[in-house]
PDB file of C-alpha atoms in Angstrom:
ATOM      1  CA  MET A 179     121.694 -46.739 -24.651  1.00 61.00           C
ATOM      2  CA  GLY A 180     119.124 -44.858 -26.686  1.00 60.00           C
ATOM      3  CA  ASN A 181     117.890 -43.042 -23.589  1.00 64.00           C
ATOM      4  CA  TRP A 182     121.347 -41.610 -22.942  1.00 75.00           C
ATOM      5  CA  MET A 183     122.580 -41.261 -26.507  1.00 78.00           C
ATOM      6  CA  LEU A 184     123.452 -37.545 -26.363  1.00 77.00           C
ATOM      7  CA  PRO A 185     125.584 -37.678 -23.176  1.00 81.00           C
ATOM      8  CA  ILE A 186     127.235 -40.833 -24.544  1.00 86.00           C
ATOM      9  CA  ALA A 187     127.988 -39.053 -27.828  1.00 86.00           C
ATOM     10  CA  ILE A 188     129.510 -36.052 -26.002  1.00 85.00           C
ATOM     11  CA  VAL A 189     131.755 -38.218 -23.790  1.00 88.00           C
ATOM     12  CA  ALA A 190     132.671 -40.481 -26.725  1.00 90.00           C
ATOM     13  CA  GLY A 191     133.759 -37.482 -28.791  1.00 89.00           C
ATOM     14  CA  ILE A 192     136.042 -36.186 -26.022  1.00 90.00           C
ATOM     15  CA  ILE A 193     137.561 -39.637 -25.350  1.00 92.00           C
ATOM     16  CA  ALA A 194     137.996 -40.301 -29.081  1.00 90.00           C
ATOM     17  CA  TYR A 195     140.052 -37.140 -29.544  1.00 90.00           C
ATOM     18  CA  PHE A 196     142.442 -37.829 -26.656  1.00 91.00           C
ATOM     19  CA  ALA A 197     142.779 -41.489 -27.647  1.00 90.00           C
ATOM     20  CA  PHE A 198     143.503 -40.552 -31.255  1.00 89.00           C
ATOM     21  CA  VAL A 199     146.273 -38.072 -30.423  1.00 87.00           C
ATOM     22  CA  SER A 200     147.786 -40.322 -27.735  1.00 88.00           C
ATOM     23  CA  ILE A 201     148.176 -43.569 -29.697  1.00 86.00           C
ATOM     24  CA  PRO A 202     151.477 -43.599 -31.639  1.00 85.00           C
ATOM     25  CA  LEU A 203     149.945 -45.841 -34.313  1.00 80.00           C
ATOM     26  CA  PHE A 204     147.874 -42.880 -35.565  1.00 80.00           C
ATOM     27  CA  ASP A 205     150.830 -40.500 -35.898  1.00 78.00           C
ATOM     28  CA  GLY A 206     151.016 -39.206 -39.445  1.00 79.00           C
ATOM     29  CA  THR A 207     147.335 -39.896 -40.143  1.00 83.00           C
ATOM     30  CA  HIS A 208     145.905 -36.720 -38.620  1.00 78.00           C
ATOM     31  CA  GLN A 209     145.669 -34.806 -41.892  1.00 81.00           C
ATOM     32  CA  ALA A 210     144.055 -37.733 -43.719  1.00 85.00           C
ATOM     33  CA  VAL A 211     141.516 -38.214 -40.919  1.00 85.00           C
ATOM     34  CA  GLY A 212     140.687 -34.505 -41.082  1.00 82.00           C
ATOM     35  CA  LYS A 213     139.903 -34.853 -44.795  1.00 86.00           C
ATOM     36  CA  ILE A 214     137.730 -37.907 -44.146  1.00 88.00           C
ATOM     37  CA  ILE A 215     135.779 -36.065 -41.440  1.00 85.00           C
ATOM     38  CA  ALA A 216     135.258 -33.144 -43.834  1.00 82.00           C
ATOM     39  CA  VAL A 217     133.373 -35.571 -46.107  1.00 85.00           C
ATOM     40  CA  VAL A 218     131.676 -37.805 -43.532  1.00 87.00           C
ATOM     41  CA  GLN A 219     130.235 -35.021 -41.372  1.00 82.00           C
ATOM     42  CA  PRO A 220     128.235 -33.292 -44.165  1.00 83.00           C
ATOM     43  CA  ALA A 221     127.104 -36.706 -45.458  1.00 87.00           C
ATOM     44  CA  LEU A 222     125.738 -37.611 -42.015  1.00 86.00           C
ATOM     45  CA  ILE A 223     123.929 -34.285 -41.707  1.00 83.00           C
ATOM     46  CA  PHE A 224     122.492 -34.597 -45.219  1.00 86.00           C
ATOM     47  CA  THR A 225     121.188 -38.123 -44.553  1.00 88.00           C
ATOM     48  CA  MET A 226     119.791 -37.168 -41.159  1.00 84.00           C
ATOM     49  CA  LEU A 227     117.886 -34.199 -42.575  1.00 82.00           C
ATOM     50  CA  PHE A 228     116.726 -36.169 -45.593  1.00 88.00           C
ATOM     51  CA  LEU A 229     115.149 -38.799 -43.324  1.00 85.00           C
ATOM     52  CA  THR A 230     113.510 -36.106 -41.194  1.00 82.00           C
ATOM     53  CA  PHE A 231     112.151 -34.175 -44.174  1.00 84.00           C
ATOM     54  CA  LEU A 232     110.533 -37.308 -45.625  1.00 86.00           C
ATOM     55  CA  SER A 233     107.722 -36.708 -43.128  1.00 82.00           C
ATOM     56  CA  ILE A 234     107.376 -32.999 -44.007  1.00 84.00           C
ATOM     57  CA  GLY A 235     105.632 -31.986 -47.223  1.00 81.00           C
ATOM     58  CA  PRO A 236     105.549 -28.495 -48.798  1.00 84.00           C
ATOM     59  CA  HIS A 237     101.994 -28.047 -47.517  1.00 87.00           C
ATOM     60  CA  ASP A 238     103.221 -28.587 -43.935  1.00 86.00           C
ATOM     61  CA  LEU A 239     105.407 -25.448 -43.921  1.00 87.00           C
ATOM     62  CA  HIS A 240     103.498 -22.491 -42.441  1.00 89.00           C
ATOM     63  CA  LEU A 241     104.447 -19.116 -41.014  1.00 90.00           C
ATOM     64  CA  ARG A 242     103.701 -18.698 -37.299  1.00 93.00           C
ATOM     65  CA  ARG A 243     103.526 -15.557 -35.193  1.00 93.00           C
ATOM     66  CA  TRP A 244     106.330 -16.747 -32.957  1.00 94.00           C
ATOM     67  CA  HIS A 245     108.591 -16.862 -36.033  1.00 95.00           C
ATOM     68  CA  LEU A 246     108.399 -13.061 -36.251  1.00 94.00           C
ATOM     69  CA  TRP A 247     109.139 -12.550 -32.546  1.00 94.00           C
ATOM     70  CA  HIS A 248     112.107 -14.877 -32.720  1.00 95.00           C
ATOM     71  CA  ILE A 249     113.573 -13.039 -35.709  1.00 94.00           C
ATOM     72  CA  ILE A 250     113.117  -9.669 -33.978  1.00 93.00           C
ATOM     73  CA  ILE A 251     114.862 -10.933 -30.825  1.00 92.00           C
ATOM     74  CA  GLN A 252     117.706 -12.639 -32.664  1.00 91.00           C
ATOM     75  CA  LEU A 253     118.505  -9.794 -35.062  1.00 90.00           C
ATOM     76  CA  GLY A 254     117.868  -7.175 -32.370  1.00 91.00           C
ATOM     77  CA  LEU A 255     120.379  -8.713 -29.954  1.00 90.00           C
ATOM     78  CA  PHE A 256     122.874  -9.115 -32.799  1.00 87.00           C
ATOM     79  CA  ALA A 257     122.521  -5.431 -33.716  1.00 87.00           C
ATOM     80  CA  LEU A 258     122.773  -4.376 -30.046  1.00 88.00           C
ATOM     81  CA  ILE A 259     126.084  -6.155 -29.452  1.00 87.00           C
ATOM     82  CA  ALA A 260     127.416  -4.969 -32.819  1.00 83.00           C
ATOM     83  CA  GLY A 261     126.701  -1.422 -31.644  1.00 82.00           C
ATOM     84  CA  VAL A 262     128.452  -2.035 -28.312  1.00 83.00           C
ATOM     85  CA  LEU A 263     131.509  -3.382 -30.152  1.00 81.00           C
ATOM     86  CA  VAL A 264     131.853  -0.079 -32.016  1.00 78.00           C
ATOM     87  CA  TRP A 265     132.729   1.530 -28.661  1.00 77.00           C
ATOM     88  CA  ALA A 266     134.615  -1.431 -27.173  1.00 69.00           C
ATOM     89  CA  GLY A 267     137.973  -0.584 -28.721  1.00 67.00           C
ATOM     90  CA  ASP A 268     140.666  -3.260 -28.866  1.00 68.00           C
ATOM     91  CA  SER A 269     140.454  -4.497 -25.289  1.00 66.00           C
ATOM     92  CA  THR A 270     141.067  -8.165 -24.512  1.00 67.00           C
ATOM     93  CA  TRP A 271     137.445  -8.609 -23.477  1.00 76.00           C
ATOM     94  CA  ARG A 272     136.301  -7.565 -26.941  1.00 83.00           C
ATOM     95  CA  ILE A 273     136.785 -11.234 -27.871  1.00 84.00           C
ATOM     96  CA  VAL A 274     134.208 -12.223 -25.253  1.00 87.00           C
ATOM     97  CA  LEU A 275     131.683  -9.738 -26.669  1.00 88.00           C
ATOM     98  CA  GLU A 276     132.297 -11.010 -30.190  1.00 87.00           C
ATOM     99  CA  SER A 277     131.783 -14.572 -28.938  1.00 89.00           C
ATOM    100  CA  ALA A 278     128.430 -13.573 -27.435  1.00 90.00           C
ATOM    101  CA  MET A 279     127.464 -11.892 -30.705  1.00 89.00           C
ATOM    102  CA  LEU A 280     128.188 -15.105 -32.639  1.00 88.00           C
ATOM    103  CA  CYS A 281     126.100 -17.175 -30.218  1.00 90.00           C
ATOM    104  CA  LEU A 282     123.150 -14.816 -30.708  1.00 90.00           C
ATOM    105  CA  LEU A 283     123.615 -14.313 -34.441  1.00 85.00           C
ATOM    106  CA  CYS A 284     123.871 -17.997 -35.347  1.00 87.00           C
ATOM    107  CA  PRO A 285     120.839 -19.503 -37.140  1.00 87.00           C
ATOM    108  CA  THR A 286     118.916 -22.517 -35.877  1.00 90.00           C
ATOM    109  CA  ALA A 287     120.639 -25.872 -36.213  1.00 85.00           C
ATOM    110  CA  THR A 288     119.414 -28.035 -39.050  1.00 77.00           C
ATOM    111  CA  ALA A 289     119.263 -30.896 -36.511  1.00 80.00           C
ATOM    112  CA  ALA A 290     116.694 -28.987 -34.423  1.00 87.00           C
ATOM    113  CA  ALA A 291     113.875 -30.721 -36.299  1.00 86.00           C
ATOM    114  CA  VAL A 292     115.246 -34.114 -35.195  1.00 84.00           C
ATOM    115  CA  VAL A 293     115.237 -33.161 -31.498  1.00 87.00           C
ATOM    116  CA  THR A 294     111.846 -31.451 -31.824  1.00 90.00           C
ATOM    117  CA  ARG A 295     110.356 -34.679 -33.156  1.00 87.00           C
ATOM    118  CA  LYS A 296     111.840 -36.648 -30.220  1.00 86.00           C
ATOM    119  CA  LEU A 297     110.240 -34.123 -27.844  1.00 89.00           C
ATOM    120  CA  ASP A 298     106.854 -34.609 -29.583  1.00 89.00           C
ATOM    121  CA  GLY A 299     106.977 -31.142 -31.139  1.00 90.00           C
ATOM    122  CA  ASN A 300     106.150 -30.088 -34.693  1.00 91.00           C
ATOM    123  CA  PRO A 301     109.252 -30.484 -36.910  1.00 90.00           C
ATOM    124  CA  ALA A 302     107.537 -28.713 -39.813  1.00 90.00           C
ATOM    125  CA  ASP A 303     107.190 -25.406 -37.928  1.00 93.00           C
ATOM    126  CA  ILE A 304     110.812 -25.402 -36.782  1.00 92.00           C
ATOM    127  CA  THR A 305     111.945 -26.311 -40.308  1.00 90.00           C
ATOM    128  CA  THR A 306     110.054 -23.276 -41.591  1.00 92.00           C
ATOM    129  CA  TYR A 307     111.803 -21.049 -39.053  1.00 93.00           C
ATOM    130  CA  THR A 308     115.188 -22.588 -39.852  1.00 90.00           C
ATOM    131  CA  ILE A 309     114.787 -21.610 -43.511  1.00 88.00           C
ATOM    132  CA  ILE A 310     113.583 -18.099 -42.635  1.00 90.00           C
ATOM    133  CA  ILE A 311     116.317 -17.339 -40.101  1.00 91.00           C
ATOM    134  CA  ASN A 312     119.050 -18.572 -42.431  1.00 85.00           C
ATOM    135  CA  ILE A 313     117.837 -16.124 -45.069  1.00 86.00           C
ATOM    136  CA  ALA A 314     117.601 -13.335 -42.469  1.00 89.00           C
ATOM    137  CA  ILE A 315     121.148 -13.982 -41.221  1.00 87.00           C
ATOM    138  CA  ALA A 316     122.515 -14.144 -44.766  1.00 83.00           C
ATOM    139  CA  LEU A 317     121.054 -10.668 -45.403  1.00 85.00           C
ATOM    140  CA  SER A 318     121.858  -9.023 -42.053  1.00 85.00           C
ATOM    141  CA  ALA A 319     125.320 -10.430 -41.250  1.00 82.00           C
ATOM    142  CA  PRO A 320     127.066  -8.740 -44.245  1.00 82.00           C
ATOM    143  CA  VAL A 321     125.594  -5.420 -43.060  1.00 80.00           C
ATOM    144  CA  LEU A 322     126.312  -5.658 -39.323  1.00 80.00           C
ATOM    145  CA  LEU A 323     129.564  -7.641 -39.199  1.00 79.00           C
ATOM    146  CA  PRO A 324     131.616  -4.802 -40.769  1.00 78.00           C
ATOM    147  CA  VAL A 325     130.182  -2.501 -38.092  1.00 75.00           C
ATOM    148  CA  ALA A 326     131.229  -4.840 -35.289  1.00 75.00           C
ATOM    149  CA  HIS A 327     134.553  -5.909 -36.788  1.00 72.00           C
ATOM    150  CA  PRO A 328     135.759  -3.615 -39.605  1.00 71.00           C
ATOM    151  CA  HIS A 329     137.575  -5.511 -42.343  1.00 68.00           C
ATOM    152  CA  PRO A 330     138.750  -4.166 -45.713  1.00 64.00           C
ATOM    153  CA  GLU A 331     137.441  -7.197 -47.615  1.00 64.00           C
ATOM    154  CA  LEU A 332     134.145  -7.539 -45.752  1.00 66.00           C
ATOM    155  CA  ASP A 333     131.845  -6.226 -48.492  1.00 71.00           C
ATOM    156  CA  PHE A 334     128.178  -7.154 -48.666  1.00 71.00           C
ATOM    157  CA  LEU A 335     128.019  -9.329 -51.801  1.00 76.00           C
ATOM    158  CA  PRO A 336     131.120 -11.491 -51.157  1.00 77.00           C
ATOM    159  CA  THR A 337     130.037 -12.058 -47.549  1.00 77.00           C
ATOM    160  CA  PHE A 338     126.461 -12.824 -48.615  1.00 78.00           C
ATOM    161  CA  ARG A 339     127.669 -15.372 -51.175  1.00 79.00           C
ATOM    162  CA  LEU A 340     129.984 -17.036 -48.640  1.00 78.00           C
ATOM    163  CA  ILE A 341     127.194 -17.401 -46.070  1.00 79.00           C
ATOM    164  CA  ILE A 342     124.677 -18.702 -48.613  1.00 79.00           C
ATOM    165  CA  TYR A 343     127.233 -21.226 -49.880  1.00 78.00           C
ATOM    166  CA  LYS A 344     127.985 -22.339 -46.320  1.00 75.00           C
ATOM    167  CA  VAL A 345     124.499 -22.814 -44.860  1.00 74.00           C
ATOM    168  CA  PHE A 346     122.065 -23.507 -47.688  1.00 75.00           C
ATOM    169  CA  PRO A 347     123.368 -26.675 -49.414  1.00 78.00           C
ATOM    170  CA  LEU A 348     122.945 -28.750 -46.238  1.00 75.00           C
ATOM    171  CA  LEU A 349     119.510 -27.271 -45.569  1.00 76.00           C
ATOM    172  CA  ILE A 350     117.802 -26.947 -48.950  1.00 82.00           C
ATOM    173  CA  PHE A 351     119.230 -29.965 -50.820  1.00 87.00           C
ATOM    174  CA  PRO A 352     118.022 -32.588 -48.289  1.00 86.00           C
ATOM    175  CA  LEU A 353     114.611 -30.911 -48.261  1.00 85.00           C
ATOM    176  CA  LEU A 354     114.279 -30.936 -52.070  1.00 88.00           C
ATOM    177  CA  THR A 355     115.609 -34.514 -52.282  1.00 91.00           C
ATOM    178  CA  ALA A 356     113.087 -35.712 -49.698  1.00 89.00           C
ATOM    179  CA  TRP A 357     110.246 -33.983 -51.528  1.00 90.00           C
ATOM    180  CA  ALA A 358     111.348 -35.554 -54.823  1.00 92.00           C
ATOM    181  CA  ILE A 359     111.329 -39.027 -53.228  1.00 93.00           C
ATOM    182  CA  ARG A 360     107.890 -38.366 -51.705  1.00 89.00           C
ATOM    183  CA  ARG A 361     106.590 -37.318 -55.138  1.00 88.00           C
ATOM    184  CA  PHE A 362     108.234 -39.825 -57.490  1.00 91.00           C
ATOM    185  CA  ALA A 363     109.009 -42.827 -55.245  1.00 91.00           C
ATOM    186  CA  PRO A 364     106.356 -42.829 -52.501  1.00 89.00           C
ATOM    187  CA  ALA A 365     106.954 -46.520 -51.709  1.00 92.00           C
ATOM    188  CA  VAL A 366     110.593 -45.772 -50.872  1.00 91.00           C
ATOM    189  CA  ALA A 367     109.534 -42.825 -48.703  1.00 89.00           C
ATOM    190  CA  THR A 368     106.997 -44.990 -46.859  1.00 90.00           C
ATOM    191  CA  ARG A 369     109.596 -47.676 -46.211  1.00 90.00           C
ATOM    192  CA  LEU A 370     112.166 -45.207 -44.874  1.00 89.00           C
ATOM    193  CA  ARG A 371     109.594 -43.597 -42.572  1.00 85.00           C
ATOM    194  CA  ARG A 372     109.320 -46.920 -40.729  1.00 85.00           C
ATOM    195  CA  TYR A 373     112.588 -46.037 -38.981  1.00 83.00           C
ATOM    196  CA  PRO A 374     111.762 -42.729 -37.266  1.00 75.00           C
ATOM    197  CA  ASP A 375     114.685 -42.935 -34.799  1.00 79.00           C
ATOM    198  CA  LEU A 376     117.365 -43.503 -37.438  1.00 84.00           C
ATOM    199  CA  ALA A 377     117.868 -39.752 -37.968  1.00 81.00           C
ATOM    200  CA  PHE A 378     118.371 -39.303 -34.217  1.00 80.00           C
ATOM    201  CA  TYR A 379     121.124 -41.938 -34.072  1.00 85.00           C
ATOM    202  CA  LEU A 380     122.841 -40.478 -37.122  1.00 85.00           C
ATOM    203  CA  TRP A 381     122.770 -37.123 -35.355  1.00 81.00           C
ATOM    204  CA  ALA A 382     124.388 -38.714 -32.289  1.00 84.00           C
ATOM    205  CA  VAL A 383     127.271 -39.947 -34.464  1.00 87.00           C
ATOM    206  CA  SER A 384     127.585 -36.515 -36.051  1.00 84.00           C
ATOM    207  CA  LEU A 385     127.528 -34.930 -32.594  1.00 83.00           C
ATOM    208  CA  SER A 386     130.346 -37.174 -31.390  1.00 87.00           C
ATOM    209  CA  ILE A 387     132.515 -36.082 -34.329  1.00 87.00           C
ATOM    210  CA  ALA A 388     131.646 -32.422 -33.695  1.00 82.00           C
ATOM    211  CA  ILE A 389     132.594 -32.718 -30.004  1.00 84.00           C
ATOM    212  CA  ALA A 390     135.925 -34.323 -30.937  1.00 87.00           C
ATOM    213  CA  THR A 391     136.591 -31.389 -33.287  1.00 81.00           C
ATOM    214  CA  THR A 392     135.598 -28.956 -30.544  1.00 78.00           C
ATOM    215  CA  THR A 393     137.987 -30.617 -28.104  1.00 82.00           C
ATOM    216  CA  LYS A 394     140.779 -30.257 -30.644  1.00 82.00           C
ATOM    217  CA  ALA A 395     140.033 -26.539 -31.108  1.00 75.00           C
ATOM    218  CA  ILE A 396     140.119 -25.929 -27.340  1.00 77.00           C
ATOM    219  CA  MET A 397     143.298 -27.958 -26.773  1.00 79.00           C
ATOM    220  CA  HIS A 398     145.140 -26.205 -29.609  1.00 76.00           C
ATOM    221  CA  SER A 399     144.056 -22.733 -28.544  1.00 72.00           C
ATOM    222  CA  ASN A 400     146.776 -20.350 -27.295  1.00 74.00           C
ATOM    223  CA  VAL A 401     144.261 -18.122 -25.537  1.00 74.00           C
ATOM    224  CA  PRO A 402     144.690 -17.486 -21.786  1.00 79.00           C
ATOM    225  CA  VAL A 403     142.611 -19.757 -19.593  1.00 81.00           C
ATOM    226  CA  SER A 404     140.745 -16.732 -18.193  1.00 84.00           C
ATOM    227  CA  ILE A 405     139.512 -15.818 -21.681  1.00 83.00           C
ATOM    228  CA  LEU A 406     138.539 -19.415 -22.461  1.00 84.00           C
ATOM    229  CA  LEU A 407     136.556 -19.580 -19.216  1.00 88.00           C
ATOM    230  CA  ALA A 408     134.904 -16.251 -20.034  1.00 90.00           C
ATOM    231  CA  ILE A 409     133.946 -17.481 -23.515  1.00 89.00           C
ATOM    232  CA  GLY A 410     132.589 -20.673 -21.986  1.00 89.00           C
ATOM    233  CA  GLY A 411     130.586 -18.665 -19.466  1.00 93.00           C
ATOM    234  CA  VAL A 412     129.128 -16.220 -21.972  1.00 93.00           C
ATOM    235  CA  SER A 413     128.206 -19.043 -24.372  1.00 93.00           C
ATOM    236  CA  LEU A 414     126.412 -20.834 -21.494  1.00 94.00           C
ATOM    237  CA  VAL A 415     124.481 -17.671 -20.593  1.00 95.00           C
ATOM    238  CA  CYS A 416     123.515 -17.114 -24.256  1.00 94.00           C
ATOM    239  CA  CYS A 417     122.418 -20.752 -24.576  1.00 94.00           C
ATOM    240  CA  LEU A 418     120.171 -20.785 -21.501  1.00 95.00           C
ATOM    241  CA  MET A 419     118.777 -17.310 -22.223  1.00 94.00           C
ATOM    242  CA  GLN A 420     117.789 -18.236 -25.761  1.00 95.00           C
ATOM    243  CA  PHE A 421     116.204 -21.544 -24.800  1.00 95.00           C
ATOM    244  CA  PHE A 422     114.094 -19.916 -22.112  1.00 95.00           C
ATOM    245  CA  LEU A 423     113.150 -16.872 -24.196  1.00 95.00           C
ATOM    246  CA  GLY A 424     112.164 -19.177 -27.044  1.00 95.00           C
ATOM    247  CA  LYS A 425     110.040 -21.330 -24.757  1.00 95.00           C
ATOM    248  CA  ILE A 426     108.305 -18.324 -23.193  1.00 95.00           C
ATOM    249  CA  ILE A 427     107.389 -16.879 -26.597  1.00 95.00           C
ATOM    250  CA  GLY A 428     106.457 -20.267 -28.059  1.00 94.00           C
ATOM    251  CA  ARG A 429     104.211 -21.060 -25.089  1.00 94.00           C
ATOM    252  CA  ARG A 430     102.059 -18.009 -25.896  1.00 93.00           C
ATOM    253  CA  TYR A 431     101.248 -19.659 -29.229  1.00 93.00           C
ATOM    254  CA  GLY A 432     101.026 -23.252 -27.995  1.00 92.00           C
ATOM    255  CA  GLU A 433     104.445 -24.300 -29.312  1.00 93.00           C
ATOM    256  CA  HIS A 434     106.938 -23.985 -26.461  1.00 93.00           C
ATOM    257  CA  ILE A 435     109.011 -26.959 -27.642  1.00 94.00           C
ATOM    258  CA  GLU A 436     109.383 -25.544 -31.149  1.00 94.00           C
ATOM    259  CA  GLY A 437     110.036 -22.043 -29.779  1.00 94.00           C
ATOM    260  CA  GLY A 438     112.775 -23.215 -27.431  1.00 94.00           C
ATOM    261  CA  GLN A 439     114.571 -25.330 -30.022  1.00 95.00           C
ATOM    262  CA  ALA A 440     114.317 -22.637 -32.695  1.00 94.00           C
ATOM    263  CA  LEU A 441     116.064 -20.013 -30.589  1.00 93.00           C
ATOM    264  CA  GLY A 442     118.283 -22.213 -28.422  1.00 93.00           C
ATOM    265  CA  GLN A 443     119.632 -24.999 -30.637  1.00 92.00           C
ATOM    266  CA  LYS A 444     122.249 -23.451 -32.919  1.00 91.00           C
ATOM    267  CA  ASN A 445     124.245 -24.395 -35.990  1.00 85.00           C
ATOM    268  CA  THR A 446     127.497 -24.371 -34.033  1.00 82.00           C
ATOM    269  CA  VAL A 447     129.573 -25.332 -37.079  1.00 79.00           C
ATOM    270  CA  PHE A 448     128.427 -22.009 -38.540  1.00 81.00           C
ATOM    271  CA  ILE A 449     129.604 -20.171 -35.385  1.00 83.00           C
ATOM    272  CA  ILE A 450     133.047 -21.755 -35.707  1.00 81.00           C
ATOM    273  CA  TRP A 451     133.269 -20.963 -39.424  1.00 80.00           C
ATOM    274  CA  LEU A 452     132.079 -17.387 -38.927  1.00 79.00           C
ATOM    275  CA  GLY A 453     134.635 -16.798 -36.176  1.00 80.00           C
ATOM    276  CA  TYR A 454     137.530 -18.124 -38.253  1.00 76.00           C
ATOM    277  CA  THR A 455     136.425 -16.348 -41.440  1.00 77.00           C
ATOM    278  CA  PHE A 456     135.296 -12.893 -40.335  1.00 77.00           C
ATOM    279  CA  LEU A 457     136.327 -12.294 -36.708  1.00 78.00           C
ATOM    280  CA  SER A 458     139.162 -13.343 -34.412  1.00 75.00           C
ATOM    281  CA  PRO A 459     139.838 -17.108 -34.711  1.00 73.00           C
ATOM    282  CA  VAL A 460     139.657 -17.274 -30.917  1.00 79.00           C
ATOM    283  CA  THR A 461     135.919 -16.574 -31.088  1.00 81.00           C
ATOM    284  CA  ALA A 462     135.456 -19.897 -32.903  1.00 79.00           C
ATOM    285  CA  VAL A 463     135.851 -21.544 -29.481  1.00 83.00           C
ATOM    286  CA  ALA A 464     132.424 -20.112 -28.617  1.00 86.00           C
ATOM    287  CA  GLY A 465     130.852 -22.427 -31.193  1.00 85.00           C
ATOM    288  CA  GLY A 466     132.455 -25.471 -29.616  1.00 82.00           C
ATOM    289  CA  MET A 467     131.414 -24.407 -26.125  1.00 86.00           C
ATOM    290  CA  TYR A 468     127.857 -23.672 -27.254  1.00 89.00           C
ATOM    291  CA  SER A 469     127.683 -27.109 -28.884  1.00 86.00           C
ATOM    292  CA  ILE A 470     128.385 -28.716 -25.516  1.00 86.00           C
ATOM    293  CA  TRP A 471     125.872 -26.560 -23.620  1.00 90.00           C
ATOM    294  CA  HIS A 472     122.929 -26.935 -25.996  1.00 90.00           C
ATOM    295  CA  ASN A 473     123.422 -30.696 -26.252  1.00 86.00           C
ATOM    296  CA  ILE A 474     123.555 -31.046 -22.468  1.00 88.00           C
ATOM    297  CA  PHE A 475     120.333 -29.040 -22.278  1.00 91.00           C
ATOM    298  CA  ASN A 476     118.767 -31.228 -24.987  1.00 89.00           C
ATOM    299  CA  SER A 477     119.817 -34.316 -23.038  1.00 86.00           C
ATOM    300  CA  TYR A 478     118.054 -32.916 -19.971  1.00 88.00           C
ATOM    301  CA  GLN A 479     114.899 -32.203 -22.006  1.00 90.00           C
ATOM    302  CA  LEU A 480     114.868 -35.728 -23.425  1.00 86.00           C
ATOM    303  CA  TYR A 481     115.366 -37.136 -19.926  1.00 85.00           C
ATOM    304  CA  LYS A 482     112.367 -35.156 -18.644  1.00 87.00           C
ATOM    305  CA  LYS A 483     110.285 -36.287 -21.619  1.00 85.00           C
ATOM    306  CA  ARG A 484     111.073 -39.946 -20.900  1.00 83.00           C
ATOM    307  CA  LYS A 485     110.048 -39.492 -17.239  1.00 82.00           C
ATOM    308  CA  GLU A 486     106.734 -37.960 -18.325  1.00 83.00           C
ATOM    309  CA  ASN A 487     106.071 -40.791 -20.783  1.00 79.00           C
ATOM    310  CA  ASN A 488     106.852 -43.427 -18.150  1.00 78.00           C
ATOM    311  CA  ALA A 489     104.805 -41.780 -15.395  1.00 67.00           C
TER     312      ALA A 489
END
């Protein structure tokens, strides 16, 4: 099962949603389950990152040249689409452009370090980039989002505070907690590091919940099927483009795994939140679609890695 954990998690999430809404016994519990998920999901992510960061000390975090190229590409594409949206008017296909912008703007997923470790990459370097790109997005999004989607309440400081509050607790707190355990309870840290795959399985559970939530968002959407298909298509193109660009740049510096994951694996919960909060709620579907694509691609990468190891 471990070899196929990501595809299993994706299918399980889809089946779980349809089973949950179809069984009469669960009628009336939907709101309560939503509240439980709102607590369980962050707890899973926190624990997963905490376990991963136990193997990464402060001295392991270094700036790399590919970090700079990735930031230039990510912010440059974000600014380019924001500029195009100024001239797009209020056409129906504006939603598709905004969806693409979210897929390109979104920072690296906190879980990227977990997948990078499974692919025999360097989780410390991708953790460094994850911190940097989150700061860069927090500074640039409040400037460029009002250009792309004018809003009377979209001022810099409130938007900056909202983004910081959304992305940093689940990134910085697990890191600081892990470092504290490494420093003050090294025996505990050593014991927990004996289970290197535990973070991966926790991520699979978290992924299954995220896919179930994504399925709900798609099923409850009132958007025409043509627009949903277009959003799905543009999110797929953005996903593949970013993975391959990241790998090409990373390969120049001997870190193609880290480069691909840094640019391609996204914090899709952030995409969904950003769409609902600052743009058209329809664009939040892009986050759900992207979640499916980048996890399918990760499943393919893990499959290839297993074949290489068994050769």
